[in-house]
Amino acid sequence: MHTTATHCPYCALQCGMNLRPDEGGAGVEVVERAEFPVNRGALCGKGRTAPAVLSSRVRLTGPLIRSRAGRLEPATWEEALDAVAAGLSATRGAHGADAVGVFGGGGLTNEKAYSLGKFARVVLGTSQIDYNGRFCMSSAAAAHQRAFGLDRGLPFPLEDVPRTGCVILVGSNLAETMPPALRYLTELKENGGTLIVVDPRRTRTAEQADLHLAPRPGTDLALALGLLHLVVAEGRTDEEFIAARTTGWAEARAAAMAHWPELVERITGVPVPKLREAVRMFCAPESAMVLTARGPEQQSKGTDTVGAWINLCLATGRAGRPLSGYGCLTGQGNGQGGREHGQKADQLPGYRKLTDPAARAHVAGVWGVDPDSLPGPGRSAYELLDALGTEVRALLLMGSNPVVSAPRAAHVEDRVRSLDFLAVADVVLSETAALADVVLPVTQWAEETGTTTNLEGRVLLRRRALTPPPGVRTDLEVLHALAARLGVEKGFPTDPEEVFDELRRASAGGPADYSGISYGRIAAEDGVFWPCPEGESGTPRLFLDRFATDDGRARFVPVAHRDAAELPDEEYPVLLTTGRVVAQYQSGAQTRRVPELNAAAPGAFVELHPRLAARVGAVEGRPLAVVSRRGRAVAPARITDTIRADTVFMPFHWPGEGRANSLTNPALDPVSRMPEFKVCAVRLEAVES
Ligand code: SF4
């Protein structure tokens, strides 16, 4: 039976899978693709059940327009596209180009992300474009840029992980977020390597660790500084590496020496002997890695926190060498590619800077427009959402559900409701799409071809395996039709390979150079690592000879601990941290529509320690209210001693009264503009059921 080799629509691991026609012949089913190296055939439940969302029972199959009576009513594509073009141009005419916003997603393919950025800047002429990937990776990206001069999530393939000597995994629960990746850690231990997990919860991933450090949420920066202090104090620095391949050590060293172990124990709650043990484990082998995820990154000091972990790697010579280095485990399916090709507020394709005259000239040349016509950088994601209804009055949204996934979500929902005009392109009627004036139903992963770039920087090809239902169009077709209605007849092809060929030219010579990558080459090599200039091979391992800075040296950045934006007090005495569960994905827009996944994870919960439960009168399985300065959420209590007694955890996949993001703090990192999802102050109130 014919099968199509493709990739999962969800997370950044981008597991390989084969699709074949199902028994009825109307849909597809997933079968193993053992030869794809990243997951070697393994899939989590989300990947295995992904075809369920292709069913017409759960998806949008025709455009909708809000009627005078306020209801979303079926419409033709012509009516819907005319309405979107009219809504966007009316706002632009009345209030200027920057009154029109565009919000994208880290799940969009490279072709879509590229076209959306071009659409915003060339067709709408607006600077107001950003995307939900800002919530996912921007602190690590900023720290990467600062230290190494280049941001690629992992500078090495995952296959290197089991062969290193020690991994410090910071704020990542791979067992729930990317289960097939857990085997890399299992193999690490089988090979004699050691695993240190940093997480305020003893997660299923932390259970695998040789050493689990459970810092108070919001104190990872102090923890990293404390480890670096001990590295220096115990004479474990690699002076030869520091002298040959880095700059800025004296300042970073001085900053670390101000964070002595007893102080760090007071800040983090991690005992000094455990700090010493971590340093011993990290420094003993020839090679070691630090991998971070959303835990340390989604903080108002996320860039500095990641920077502190990078400093630890540099001071010990664990960077720019085989089997050593710092890497970020990007979250969303195309979180990596999505940030490289122009849907980010400050960037042009190829990871070029919008403020760089040479970059503007190059990309404008590819687009056939005057460089001066390109707008400058716009607002970051939360700031854009916060400006809806005031400075930004109309919005085109693709592949995102901020009403559930943005911090301070009730406020964001209020802002979305206050828009003059909202158009949403999505596959399901998400909570945000339900508020739109026009909803455009679009094709899904198995119904269209396009590339994504996984967390390793490996560019992959998703292939069309199924004919889409007649009532839906691709995002590229939507942008093509809207551009034509707004007066730009050319430059928005609907063929993804044609878009990719233009993207290659636009990225040529940029930091994320895709010019040597083609659909044919991806298919032949089962993925190509960027940078890959024309005529060259891809680059699985970065920085082995030099870092991507002007002088080729990595830069230490002196950083110091500072408190989270909100600390517990008498009124809000408990810390809240948020995260994911294995059976749901991000805002749950797709996975909440899969019965098998819903049965496994039907709703939100509040995880808390028995001592805290006793103090607030929480009872297992009974509703518990969590209240912050921004809102209130109610969900059943789940009592466990695997979490710190000063902290509660809520997963963030659900809308309604269990919406965790009703509580979260939009305090922004000053460099990355990443909101502080991972820590805020709350109080708990038992609720009569
Ligand atoms: Fe899909 Fe990620 Fe699960 Fe792999 S780990 S099957 S990419 S959701």
XYZ file of C-alpha atoms and ligand atoms in Angstrom:
697
model
C 0.000 0.000 0.000
C 1.339 3.465 -0.852
C 2.714 5.391 2.098
C 3.844 9.001 2.361
C 6.855 9.911 4.480
C 6.170 13.024 6.530
C 6.419 14.550 10.013
C 4.184 15.070 13.036
C 2.256 18.360 13.098
C 2.999 19.131 16.736
C 6.253 19.685 18.615
C 9.784 20.700 17.619
C 11.097 17.148 17.615
C 9.214 16.804 14.297
C 9.102 13.034 14.546
C 9.149 11.206 11.252
C 6.098 9.104 10.406
C 4.543 7.431 7.407
C 0.937 7.981 6.440
C -1.108 5.462 4.509
C -4.785 5.390 3.508
C -6.978 4.139 6.335
C -9.339 1.216 6.044
C -12.241 3.288 4.742
C -9.943 4.967 2.249
C -11.225 8.435 3.141
C -8.505 9.336 5.602
C -4.994 8.341 6.621
C -3.434 6.421 9.467
C 0.006 6.692 10.985
C 2.558 3.936 10.535
C 6.089 3.711 11.842
C 8.959 5.330 9.955
C 11.835 3.615 11.687
C 14.542 4.965 9.407
C 14.065 8.635 10.370
C 16.991 9.213 12.760
C 15.458 11.639 15.269
C 12.689 9.406 16.650
C 13.540 6.072 14.982
C 9.878 5.206 14.636
C 8.800 6.150 18.168
C 5.861 8.538 18.505
C 3.938 9.914 21.447
C 0.147 9.685 21.654
C -0.270 13.104 20.057
C 1.599 12.055 16.942
C -0.135 8.696 16.713
C -3.591 10.303 16.903
C -2.868 13.403 14.782
C -5.025 12.201 11.832
C -8.124 12.519 14.040
C -8.066 16.309 13.571
C -8.243 15.833 9.793
C -11.768 14.541 10.190
C -14.555 16.859 9.082
C -16.372 16.174 12.358
C -13.990 18.358 14.343
C -12.635 20.872 11.865
C -13.791 23.902 9.960
C -14.904 23.035 6.443
C -16.125 26.371 5.132
C -15.575 30.113 5.743
C -17.630 31.946 8.355
C -18.634 35.604 8.559
C -20.154 37.264 11.617
C -23.681 38.336 10.850
C -25.431 41.493 11.996
C -27.041 39.355 14.668
C -23.553 38.596 15.968
C -23.402 34.955 14.911
C -20.744 33.325 12.745
C -22.609 32.221 9.612
C -21.425 30.167 6.603
C -20.165 32.212 3.652
C -18.502 31.623 0.302
C -14.750 32.020 -0.075
C -15.284 35.075 -2.285
C -17.434 36.726 0.375
C -15.000 35.856 3.146
C -11.872 37.024 1.324
C -13.620 40.226 0.209
C -14.635 40.855 3.822
C -11.091 40.353 5.105
C -9.580 42.613 2.456
C -12.229 45.239 3.181
C -11.732 44.999 6.952
C -7.946 45.347 6.755
C -7.955 48.131 4.170
C -10.682 50.098 5.954
C -8.572 50.184 9.111
C -5.432 51.016 7.177
C -7.243 53.842 5.376
C -8.707 55.303 8.536
C -5.828 54.845 10.989
C -2.668 54.101 8.998
C -0.762 50.935 8.145
C 0.439 50.319 11.702
C -3.147 50.104 12.907
C -3.277 46.725 11.147
C -1.562 43.862 12.953
C -0.522 40.359 11.936
C -0.031 37.538 14.434
C 1.534 34.271 13.312
C 2.470 30.970 14.861
C 5.416 28.706 15.530
C 3.499 25.861 13.911
C 3.412 27.494 10.484
C 5.727 25.990 7.882
C 8.747 27.978 6.724
C 6.903 28.838 3.527
C 3.906 30.204 5.425
C 6.006 32.132 7.945
C 8.006 33.658 5.104
C 4.909 34.597 3.109
C 3.151 36.022 6.167
C 6.106 38.292 6.967
C 6.299 39.429 3.356
C 2.527 39.987 3.271
C 2.683 42.204 6.375
C 5.561 44.323 5.115
C 4.870 44.466 1.381
C 1.077 44.290 1.112
C -0.081 45.846 4.380
C 3.020 47.992 4.939
C 2.729 47.403 8.663
C 5.487 46.986 11.212
C 3.031 45.280 13.572
C 3.781 41.607 13.087
C 4.931 39.073 15.642
C 4.015 35.514 16.564
C 3.420 33.123 19.409
C 6.945 31.743 19.078
C 7.956 34.838 21.037
C 6.399 33.039 24.011
C 8.388 29.903 23.302
C 11.986 30.595 22.427
C 12.913 34.242 22.407
C 15.026 34.330 25.583
C 17.208 31.441 24.466
C 17.440 32.998 21.003
C 18.564 36.331 22.462
C 21.130 34.653 24.712
C 22.412 32.561 21.806
C 22.867 35.688 19.710
C 24.595 37.520 22.523
C 27.065 34.755 23.336
C 27.611 32.925 20.056
C 26.509 35.447 17.401
C 23.971 32.941 16.040
C 20.799 31.326 17.287
C 20.126 27.730 16.407
C 18.321 25.807 19.162
C 20.743 22.905 19.305
C 24.201 23.474 17.803
C 24.570 19.696 17.495
C 22.277 16.821 16.511
C 20.422 14.942 19.233
C 22.472 11.855 18.401
C 25.398 13.542 20.227
C 23.520 13.646 23.538
C 24.023 9.981 24.541
C 27.725 10.232 23.777
C 28.541 13.171 26.062
C 29.634 12.729 29.658
C 27.024 14.713 31.555
C 23.835 16.597 30.699
C 22.280 19.305 32.846
C 18.661 19.539 31.736
C 17.133 22.785 32.971
C 13.380 23.346 33.099
C 12.441 20.653 30.615
C 10.083 17.757 31.185
C 10.909 15.749 28.065
C 8.986 12.743 29.337
C 5.769 14.743 28.858
C 6.667 17.256 26.175
C 8.698 15.089 23.742
C 8.560 11.479 24.983
C 10.560 9.953 22.096
C 13.472 12.239 23.023
C 13.723 10.647 26.461
C 15.608 7.748 24.964
C 18.589 10.025 24.323
C 18.850 10.503 28.088
C 18.329 6.797 28.762
C 21.134 5.975 26.328
C 23.322 8.637 27.947
C 23.040 6.791 31.241
C 23.507 3.394 29.611
C 26.748 4.731 28.147
C 27.958 5.745 31.593
C 27.016 9.426 31.372
C 25.201 11.284 34.121
C 22.015 13.343 34.104
C 21.229 16.343 36.283
C 17.670 17.684 36.074
C 16.770 21.156 37.335
C 13.031 21.501 37.972
C 10.898 22.620 40.914
C 8.863 19.451 40.383
C 10.087 15.874 40.551
C 8.712 15.188 37.097
C 8.844 11.902 35.229
C 11.991 13.277 33.598
C 13.520 14.245 36.938
C 12.846 10.682 38.138
C 15.452 9.560 35.582
C 18.132 11.892 36.940
C 21.239 10.992 38.886
C 20.804 14.331 40.623
C 17.641 16.389 40.857
C 17.913 20.058 41.830
C 14.567 21.636 42.701
C 15.052 25.396 42.899
C 12.325 27.831 43.850
C 10.650 28.987 40.590
C 12.316 32.109 39.233
C 15.749 31.406 40.731
C 17.469 29.403 37.976
C 19.746 32.372 37.286
C 21.097 32.326 40.833
C 21.519 28.556 40.604
C 23.657 28.796 37.457
C 25.723 31.582 38.998
C 26.251 29.532 42.144
C 27.534 26.599 40.093
C 29.911 28.888 38.204
C 31.129 30.317 41.515
C 31.990 26.806 42.684
C 33.666 25.987 39.362
C 35.973 28.955 39.929
C 36.477 28.327 43.644
C 37.357 24.682 43.036
C 39.765 25.508 40.197
C 37.703 23.705 37.557
C 37.798 26.408 34.863
C 39.351 25.664 31.476
C 41.766 28.575 31.240
C 43.180 27.474 27.904
C 39.752 27.428 26.272
C 38.786 30.724 27.910
C 41.940 32.409 26.620
C 41.741 30.984 23.106
C 38.038 31.117 22.324
C 36.193 33.632 24.490
C 36.030 37.277 25.543
C 34.622 38.940 28.653
C 35.615 36.346 31.253
C 36.904 38.786 33.877
C 33.551 40.561 34.181
C 31.509 37.354 34.122
C 33.815 35.770 36.682
C 33.452 38.771 39.004
C 29.657 38.609 38.699
C 29.645 34.902 39.528
C 31.932 35.368 42.528
C 29.264 37.610 44.089
C 26.978 34.522 44.240
C 28.600 32.357 46.888
C 27.057 28.950 47.636
C 25.319 29.806 50.928
C 23.690 32.859 49.331
C 22.572 30.725 46.395
C 21.146 28.131 48.783
C 19.137 30.894 50.485
C 17.808 32.192 47.138
C 17.117 28.868 45.432
C 16.459 26.471 48.291
C 19.010 24.040 46.797
C 21.418 22.834 49.526
C 25.122 23.611 49.096
C 26.162 19.909 49.041
C 23.881 19.377 46.041
C 25.459 22.367 44.288
C 28.899 20.873 44.879
C 27.744 17.491 43.643
C 26.360 19.063 40.447
C 29.664 20.800 39.758
C 31.595 17.595 40.341
C 29.327 15.649 37.963
C 29.427 18.335 35.281
C 33.193 18.854 35.362
C 34.413 15.273 35.800
C 33.944 13.950 32.248
C 35.746 15.131 29.115
C 32.547 16.520 27.619
C 29.228 17.848 28.928
C 26.143 19.735 27.813
C 23.540 22.088 29.236
C 20.086 21.920 27.665
C 17.393 24.419 28.637
C 13.717 24.716 27.828
C 10.862 26.915 28.894
C 11.571 26.726 32.647
C 14.500 29.149 32.730
C 13.509 30.919 29.514
C 9.945 32.041 30.286
C 11.021 34.507 32.929
C 11.379 38.266 33.025
C 15.121 37.591 33.212
C 15.139 34.645 30.815
C 17.889 36.005 28.569
C 20.243 36.520 31.511
C 19.309 33.135 32.946
C 20.194 31.336 29.730
C 23.301 33.531 29.554
C 24.366 32.279 32.986
C 24.082 28.655 31.845
C 26.087 29.519 28.720
C 28.748 31.148 30.922
C 28.993 27.890 32.866
C 29.598 26.009 29.608
C 32.194 28.499 28.394
C 34.122 28.656 31.675
C 34.482 24.880 31.706
C 35.323 24.597 27.995
C 32.020 22.864 27.290
C 31.140 24.714 24.067
C 32.456 24.755 20.532
C 33.896 21.280 21.027
C 32.663 17.837 20.004
C 29.935 16.425 22.274
C 29.861 19.600 24.367
C 27.825 22.752 24.347
C 24.721 24.644 25.294
C 21.437 23.993 23.502
C 17.801 25.068 23.745
C 15.037 22.501 23.286
C 12.659 24.560 21.154
C 8.995 23.753 21.773
C 6.701 24.370 18.822
C 6.713 22.320 15.628
C 8.433 25.007 13.580
C 9.548 27.182 16.470
C 13.045 27.232 14.956
C 12.172 27.927 11.309
C 9.328 30.227 12.295
C 11.801 32.573 13.930
C 14.187 32.661 10.992
C 12.115 33.811 8.071
C 10.374 37.026 8.887
C 7.290 36.710 11.061
C 9.194 38.028 14.084
C 8.780 41.742 14.756
C 12.431 42.615 14.234
C 13.549 40.203 11.553
C 13.741 39.578 7.844
C 14.195 36.160 6.179
C 17.471 34.347 6.748
C 17.514 35.603 10.347
C 18.485 39.029 9.096
C 17.923 42.132 11.190
C 15.240 44.522 10.025
C 17.391 47.409 11.202
C 20.393 46.398 9.053
C 20.486 48.481 5.832
C 22.322 45.735 3.902
C 19.753 43.145 5.005
C 16.878 45.406 3.978
C 18.465 46.022 0.589
C 19.036 42.298 -0.034
C 15.523 41.207 0.910
C 13.895 44.177 -0.823
C 15.819 43.156 -3.953
C 14.375 39.640 -3.802
C 10.902 41.063 -3.200
C 11.233 43.687 -5.943
C 10.419 46.620 -3.671
C 12.207 49.773 -2.517
C 14.156 49.070 0.719
C 12.813 52.325 2.135
C 9.276 50.988 1.759
C 9.926 48.252 4.328
C 8.662 49.195 7.779
C 10.941 49.018 10.831
C 10.625 46.689 13.828
C 7.230 46.439 15.480
C 5.871 45.424 18.872
C 6.663 42.067 20.445
C 3.871 39.498 20.775
C 2.435 40.458 24.160
C 2.861 44.164 23.487
C 1.042 43.712 20.181
C -1.812 41.853 21.872
C -1.930 44.504 24.596
C -2.290 47.223 21.922
C -5.299 45.576 20.239
C -8.314 47.826 20.127
C -6.241 50.952 20.740
C -3.192 51.478 18.508
C -3.757 48.231 16.593
C -7.378 48.069 15.482
C -7.524 45.230 12.955
C -5.737 41.883 13.124
C -5.021 38.989 10.780
C -4.186 35.913 12.828
C -2.766 32.643 11.514
C -1.985 29.495 13.466
C -2.317 30.831 17.000
C -4.831 30.848 19.839
C -3.716 33.668 22.163
C -6.983 33.765 24.099
C -5.746 30.557 25.767
C -1.973 30.710 25.289
C -1.066 34.349 26.062
C -0.250 35.538 29.579
C -2.912 37.562 31.430
C -5.319 35.835 29.088
C -8.527 37.486 30.321
C -7.038 40.875 29.476
C -5.849 39.597 26.092
C -9.338 38.229 25.409
C -10.757 41.614 26.298
C -8.298 43.301 23.906
C -9.201 40.847 21.102
C -12.905 41.558 21.644
C -12.251 45.288 21.363
C -10.786 45.074 17.841
C -12.562 46.825 15.004
C -11.869 43.797 12.826
C -10.456 40.308 13.385
C -9.772 37.669 10.725
C -8.533 34.232 11.782
C -7.202 31.464 9.538
C -7.268 28.170 11.395
C -8.156 24.514 11.077
C -10.619 24.468 13.981
C -12.855 27.038 15.632
C -10.380 27.873 18.386
C -11.347 30.142 21.283
C -9.764 33.064 19.405
C -11.342 32.149 16.058
C -14.723 32.116 17.796
C -14.300 35.871 18.398
C -13.443 36.684 14.769
C -15.407 38.690 12.231
C -14.235 36.326 9.515
C -12.936 32.776 9.912
C -10.969 31.191 7.059
C -10.701 27.378 7.211
C -7.315 26.173 6.085
C -5.612 22.903 5.216
C -3.590 20.860 7.673
C -0.188 19.186 7.768
C -1.178 15.985 5.940
C -3.025 17.898 3.227
C -0.234 20.215 2.138
C 3.481 20.212 1.452
C 5.978 22.444 3.205
C 9.169 22.546 5.220
C 9.766 22.850 8.934
C 13.024 23.189 10.852
C 13.251 21.047 13.940
C 14.960 21.812 17.231
C 18.299 20.629 15.840
C 18.176 23.069 12.903
C 17.383 20.180 10.562
C 15.187 21.365 7.679
C 12.513 18.750 6.938
C 9.854 18.170 4.331
C 6.261 17.510 5.231
C 4.490 15.990 2.263
C 0.884 16.091 1.201
C -0.697 12.684 1.719
C -4.368 13.494 1.465
C -6.693 15.603 -0.663
C -8.130 18.372 1.530
C -11.889 18.791 1.859
C -13.351 21.052 -0.848
C -14.254 23.879 1.515
C -10.746 24.642 2.750
C -7.762 26.411 1.207
C -4.087 26.552 2.059
C -2.660 29.504 3.982
C -0.578 30.303 0.887
C -3.759 30.452 -1.205
C -5.321 32.743 1.380
C -2.356 35.128 1.313
C -2.264 35.059 -2.486
C -5.957 35.940 -2.719
C -5.766 38.663 -0.077
C -2.669 40.219 -1.661
C -4.451 40.384 -5.014
C -7.484 42.021 -3.423
C -5.206 44.537 -1.727
C -3.519 45.462 -5.011
C -0.462 43.147 -5.127
C -1.087 40.713 -7.956
C 2.329 39.075 -8.021
C 4.819 37.765 -5.481
C 2.601 35.439 -3.460
C 2.740 32.057 -5.188
C 0.523 29.263 -3.941
C 3.003 26.484 -4.753
C 5.063 25.844 -1.588
C 8.158 24.811 -3.530
C 8.069 28.077 -5.452
C 7.830 29.960 -2.141
C 10.725 27.921 -0.750
C 12.878 28.741 -3.767
C 12.272 32.440 -3.126
C 12.967 31.943 0.596
C 16.294 30.349 -0.345
C 17.269 33.449 -2.290
C 16.066 35.773 0.448
C 18.071 33.841 3.060
C 21.251 33.592 0.948
C 24.191 35.097 2.787
C 22.171 35.578 5.984
C 22.870 33.853 9.311
C 20.209 31.206 8.580
C 21.309 30.529 5.027
C 18.992 28.035 3.280
C 20.213 28.765 -0.236
C 21.747 25.296 -0.708
C 18.655 23.462 0.514
C 16.014 22.200 -1.904
C 12.984 19.939 -1.626
C 14.883 17.319 -3.616
C 17.872 17.499 -1.335
C 15.790 17.272 1.845
C 14.074 14.200 0.444
C 17.366 12.596 -0.546
C 19.151 13.334 2.749
C 16.110 13.084 5.065
C 16.744 16.594 6.324
C 19.472 19.203 5.863
C 21.007 21.255 8.676
C 21.310 25.014 8.182
C 23.407 27.011 7.513
C 23.676 25.479 4.074
C 24.932 27.960 1.465
C 24.455 27.121 -2.203
C 26.765 24.328 -3.315
C 27.791 23.345 0.213
C 26.736 20.612 2.588
C 24.625 21.291 5.668
C 26.098 22.010 9.100
C 25.030 19.515 11.781
C 27.575 20.853 14.279
C 28.198 24.549 14.798
C 31.060 26.473 16.362
C 33.679 23.697 16.298
C 36.244 26.009 14.667
C 34.891 29.429 15.528
C 31.820 31.064 16.969
C 29.653 33.245 14.733
C 30.776 36.518 16.298
C 32.885 39.055 14.425
C 36.105 37.880 16.078
C 35.098 34.220 16.171
C 35.122 34.143 19.983
C 32.207 33.381 22.246
C 31.191 36.250 24.520
C 30.771 35.858 28.260
C 28.032 38.167 29.501
C 28.202 39.304 33.129
C 24.809 38.626 34.714
C 23.521 38.874 38.282
C 20.556 37.372 40.090
C 17.422 39.463 40.354
C 14.026 38.566 41.725
C 11.051 37.491 39.685
C 8.757 40.368 38.766
C 6.273 39.191 41.393
C 7.253 37.610 44.705
C 4.956 35.944 47.243
C 3.555 38.223 49.913
C 0.830 38.084 52.566
C -1.965 38.414 50.044
C -0.506 36.060 47.417
C 1.783 33.748 49.402
C 2.323 30.872 46.954
C 4.279 30.582 43.687
C 2.548 29.360 40.523
C 4.409 27.694 37.700
C 2.810 26.378 34.507
C 3.616 23.762 31.902
C 2.344 20.942 29.738
C 1.005 17.397 30.058
C 1.818 14.577 27.692
C -1.613 14.190 26.113
C -2.212 17.838 25.176
C -0.340 20.328 23.033
C -0.044 24.086 23.629
C -3.477 25.795 23.724
C -5.078 22.401 23.023
C -6.961 23.730 19.984
C -6.227 20.494 18.110
C -5.504 17.924 20.817
C -8.615 18.756 22.837
C -10.560 17.542 19.794
C -8.985 14.068 19.879
C -11.104 11.727 22.067
C -8.182 9.492 23.043
C -6.125 12.463 24.212
C -9.053 14.053 25.987
C -9.751 10.849 27.833
C -6.152 10.826 29.046
C -6.088 14.526 29.986
C -9.629 15.890 30.199
C -8.953 19.155 31.992
C -6.778 21.397 34.087
C -5.642 20.565 37.604
C -3.765 22.233 40.414
C -0.800 20.221 41.597
C 0.276 20.959 45.174
C 2.233 19.453 48.063
C 0.379 17.712 50.927
C 1.646 20.293 53.465
C 0.338 23.165 51.366
C -2.903 21.277 50.752
C -3.402 20.831 54.484
C -2.733 24.520 55.083
C -5.336 25.746 52.575
C -7.881 22.949 53.092
C -7.453 21.457 49.607
C -8.839 17.957 49.084
C -7.684 15.581 46.344
C -9.941 15.862 43.285
C -12.023 18.716 44.711
C -12.060 22.178 43.077
C -9.431 24.604 44.220
C -9.334 28.258 43.205
C -6.015 29.833 42.283
C -6.090 33.621 42.380
C -3.464 36.069 41.137
C -3.492 39.829 40.658
C -4.722 39.192 37.109
C -7.475 36.668 37.539
C -8.814 33.454 38.977
C -8.797 29.848 37.782
C -10.522 26.854 39.307
C -9.483 23.227 38.825
C -9.389 20.006 40.835
C -6.566 19.642 43.346
C -3.944 16.998 42.640
C -1.948 16.422 45.800
C 1.580 15.025 45.492
C 4.884 15.288 47.264
C 6.728 15.617 43.946
C 6.384 19.407 44.017
C 7.904 21.988 46.329
C 5.662 22.969 49.232
C 5.810 26.658 48.295
C 4.724 26.138 44.676
C 1.660 25.020 42.719
C 1.672 23.812 39.128
C -1.052 24.137 36.506
C -0.985 22.922 32.874
C -2.063 25.640 30.452
C -3.948 23.781 27.688
C -7.529 24.643 28.571
C -9.885 27.630 28.264
C -12.690 28.446 30.676
C -12.431 28.401 34.430
C -9.333 26.170 34.366
C -7.402 28.577 32.146
C -3.972 28.820 33.792
C -3.041 31.851 31.729
C -5.770 33.858 33.430
C -3.224 34.001 36.242
C 0.166 34.396 34.555
C 2.236 37.551 34.616
C 3.056 39.388 31.361
C 6.169 40.994 32.882
C 8.617 41.017 29.964
C 12.296 40.189 29.673
C 13.946 43.493 28.666
C 15.939 41.900 25.833
C 13.775 39.101 24.435
C 10.332 40.530 25.393
C 9.451 37.044 26.639
C 6.646 37.079 29.248
C 7.149 35.535 32.676
C 4.876 32.502 32.284
C 6.897 30.400 34.711
C 6.461 32.277 37.943
C 3.914 34.528 39.616
C 2.379 34.923 43.057
C -1.017 33.412 43.825
C -3.265 32.474 46.717
C -5.346 29.340 47.018
C -8.972 29.114 48.083
C -10.875 25.905 48.667
C -14.131 25.913 46.678
C -17.374 24.212 47.667
C -18.155 21.697 44.919
Fe 4.775 14.666 17.565
Fe 6.400 15.795 19.333
Fe 5.016 13.599 19.972
Fe 7.031 13.476 18.229
S 7.154 14.008 20.406
S 5.039 12.498 18.019
S 6.818 15.458 17.174
S 4.179 15.624 19.504
